[in-house]
mmCIF file of C-alpha atoms in Angstrom:
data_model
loop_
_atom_site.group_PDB
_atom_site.id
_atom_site.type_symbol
_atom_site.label_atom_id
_atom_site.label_comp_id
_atom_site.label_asym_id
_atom_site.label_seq_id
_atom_site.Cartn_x
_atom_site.Cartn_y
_atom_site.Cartn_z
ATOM 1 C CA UNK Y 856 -1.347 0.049 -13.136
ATOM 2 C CA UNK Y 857 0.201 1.652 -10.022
ATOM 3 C CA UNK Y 858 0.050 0.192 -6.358
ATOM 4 C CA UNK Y 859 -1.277 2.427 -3.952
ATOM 5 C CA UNK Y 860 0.414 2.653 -0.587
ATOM 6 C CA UNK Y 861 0.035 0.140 1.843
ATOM 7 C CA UNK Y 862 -2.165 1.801 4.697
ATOM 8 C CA UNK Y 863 -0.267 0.678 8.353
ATOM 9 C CA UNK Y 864 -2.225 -0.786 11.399
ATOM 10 C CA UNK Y 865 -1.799 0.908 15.226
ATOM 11 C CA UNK Y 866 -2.284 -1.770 17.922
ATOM 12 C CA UNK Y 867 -1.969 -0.949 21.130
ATOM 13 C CA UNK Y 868 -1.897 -2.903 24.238
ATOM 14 C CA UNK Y 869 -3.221 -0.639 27.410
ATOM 15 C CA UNK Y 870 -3.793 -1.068 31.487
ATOM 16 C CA UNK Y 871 -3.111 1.438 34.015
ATOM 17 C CA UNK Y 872 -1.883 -1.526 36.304
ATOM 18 C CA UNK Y 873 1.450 -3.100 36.377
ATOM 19 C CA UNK Y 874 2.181 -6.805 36.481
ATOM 20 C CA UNK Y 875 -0.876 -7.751 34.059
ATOM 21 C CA UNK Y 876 1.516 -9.149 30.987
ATOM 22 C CA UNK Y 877 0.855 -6.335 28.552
ATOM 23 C CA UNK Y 878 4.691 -6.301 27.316
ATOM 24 C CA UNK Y 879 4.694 -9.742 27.017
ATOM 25 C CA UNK Y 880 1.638 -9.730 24.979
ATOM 26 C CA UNK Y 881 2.744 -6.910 23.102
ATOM 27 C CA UNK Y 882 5.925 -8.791 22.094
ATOM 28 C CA UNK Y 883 4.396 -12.084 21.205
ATOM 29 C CA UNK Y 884 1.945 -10.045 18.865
ATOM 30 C CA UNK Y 885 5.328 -8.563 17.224
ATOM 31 C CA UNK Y 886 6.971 -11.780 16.950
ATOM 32 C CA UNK Y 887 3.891 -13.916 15.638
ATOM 33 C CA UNK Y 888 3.153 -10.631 12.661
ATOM 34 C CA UNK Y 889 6.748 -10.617 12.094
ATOM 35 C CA UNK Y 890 6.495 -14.192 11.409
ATOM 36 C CA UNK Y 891 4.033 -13.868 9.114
ATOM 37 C CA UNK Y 892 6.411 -11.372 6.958
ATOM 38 C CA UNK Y 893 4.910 -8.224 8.436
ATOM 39 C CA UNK Y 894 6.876 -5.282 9.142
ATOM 40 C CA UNK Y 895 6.325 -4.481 13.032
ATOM 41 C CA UNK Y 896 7.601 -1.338 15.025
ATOM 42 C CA UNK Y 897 7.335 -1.704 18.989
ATOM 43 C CA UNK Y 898 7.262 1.241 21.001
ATOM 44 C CA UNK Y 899 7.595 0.480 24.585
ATOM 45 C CA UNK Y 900 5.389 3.913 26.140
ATOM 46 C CA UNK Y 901 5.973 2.681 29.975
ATOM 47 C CA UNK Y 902 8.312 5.567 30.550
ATOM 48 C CA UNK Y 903 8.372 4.473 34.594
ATOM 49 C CA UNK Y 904 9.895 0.478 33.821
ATOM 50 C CA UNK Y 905 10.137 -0.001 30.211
ATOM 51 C CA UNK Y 906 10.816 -3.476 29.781
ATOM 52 C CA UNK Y 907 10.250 -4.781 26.060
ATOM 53 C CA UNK Y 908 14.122 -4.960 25.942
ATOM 54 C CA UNK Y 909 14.033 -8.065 27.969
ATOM 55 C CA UNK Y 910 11.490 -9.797 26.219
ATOM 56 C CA UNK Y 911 13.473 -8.803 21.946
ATOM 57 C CA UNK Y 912 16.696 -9.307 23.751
ATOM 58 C CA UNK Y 913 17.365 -11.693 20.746
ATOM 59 C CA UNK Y 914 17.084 -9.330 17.994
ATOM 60 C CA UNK Y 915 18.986 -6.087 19.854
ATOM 61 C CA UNK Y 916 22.636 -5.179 18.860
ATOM 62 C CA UNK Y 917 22.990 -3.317 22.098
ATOM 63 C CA UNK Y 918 21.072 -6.040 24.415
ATOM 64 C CA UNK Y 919 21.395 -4.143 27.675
ATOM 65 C CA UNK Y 920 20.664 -0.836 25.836
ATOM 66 C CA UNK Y 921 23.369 0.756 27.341
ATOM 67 C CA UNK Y 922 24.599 2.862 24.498
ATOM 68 C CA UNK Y 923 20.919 2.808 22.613
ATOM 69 C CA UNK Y 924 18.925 6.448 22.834
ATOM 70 C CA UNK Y 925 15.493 5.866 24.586
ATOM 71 C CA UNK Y 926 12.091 7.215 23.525
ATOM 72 C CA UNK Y 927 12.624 10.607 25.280
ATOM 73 C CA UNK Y 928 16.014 10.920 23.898
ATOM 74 C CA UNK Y 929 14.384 11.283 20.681
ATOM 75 C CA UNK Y 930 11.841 13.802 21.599
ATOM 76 C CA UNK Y 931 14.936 15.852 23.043
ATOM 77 C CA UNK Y 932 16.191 15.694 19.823
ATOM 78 C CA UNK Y 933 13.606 16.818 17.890
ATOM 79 C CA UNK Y 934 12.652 19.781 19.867
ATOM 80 C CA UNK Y 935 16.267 20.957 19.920
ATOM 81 C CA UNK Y 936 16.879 20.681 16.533
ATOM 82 C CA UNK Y 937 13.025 22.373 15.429
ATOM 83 C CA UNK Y 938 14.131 25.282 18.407
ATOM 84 C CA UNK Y 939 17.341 25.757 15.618
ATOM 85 C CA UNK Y 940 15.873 25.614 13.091
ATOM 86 C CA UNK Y 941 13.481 28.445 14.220
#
């Protein structure tokens, strides 16, 4: 009998105001499903004051993120290397 894949979950946490809590709701959702032996990916999306560094401080090799590639670094990347590879 074969396993099918295991189908992932999206949550996201949304409000078009600052200051409400949102990252640190999003990071005690991580940290209780991580708890519970889930696998859990955070992507912090506020590209104006990402902050979800502060709150998984813990669990970061590079805790100030000074030599860590951001979420934009990675798009760079990937349109660089798809602009090559046309």
């Amino acid at each position: 009998m074969t396993q099918s894949p295991k189908q992932g979950r999206v949550i996201t946490f949304y409000s078009y105001k600052g200051g409400t809590g949102r990252s640190m709701a999003v990071a005690n959702a991580a940290w209780i499903l991580a708890t519970n032996d889930k696998r859990v990916l955070v992507i912090d999306w506020d590209l104006e004051a990402p902050g979800m560094h502060r709150y998984l401080h813990p669990f970061l090799k590079d805790k100030e993120l000074t030599d860590s590639q951001g979420l934009i670094d990675y798009f760079v990347d990937f349109a660089t290397a798809a602009r090559i590879a046309a």
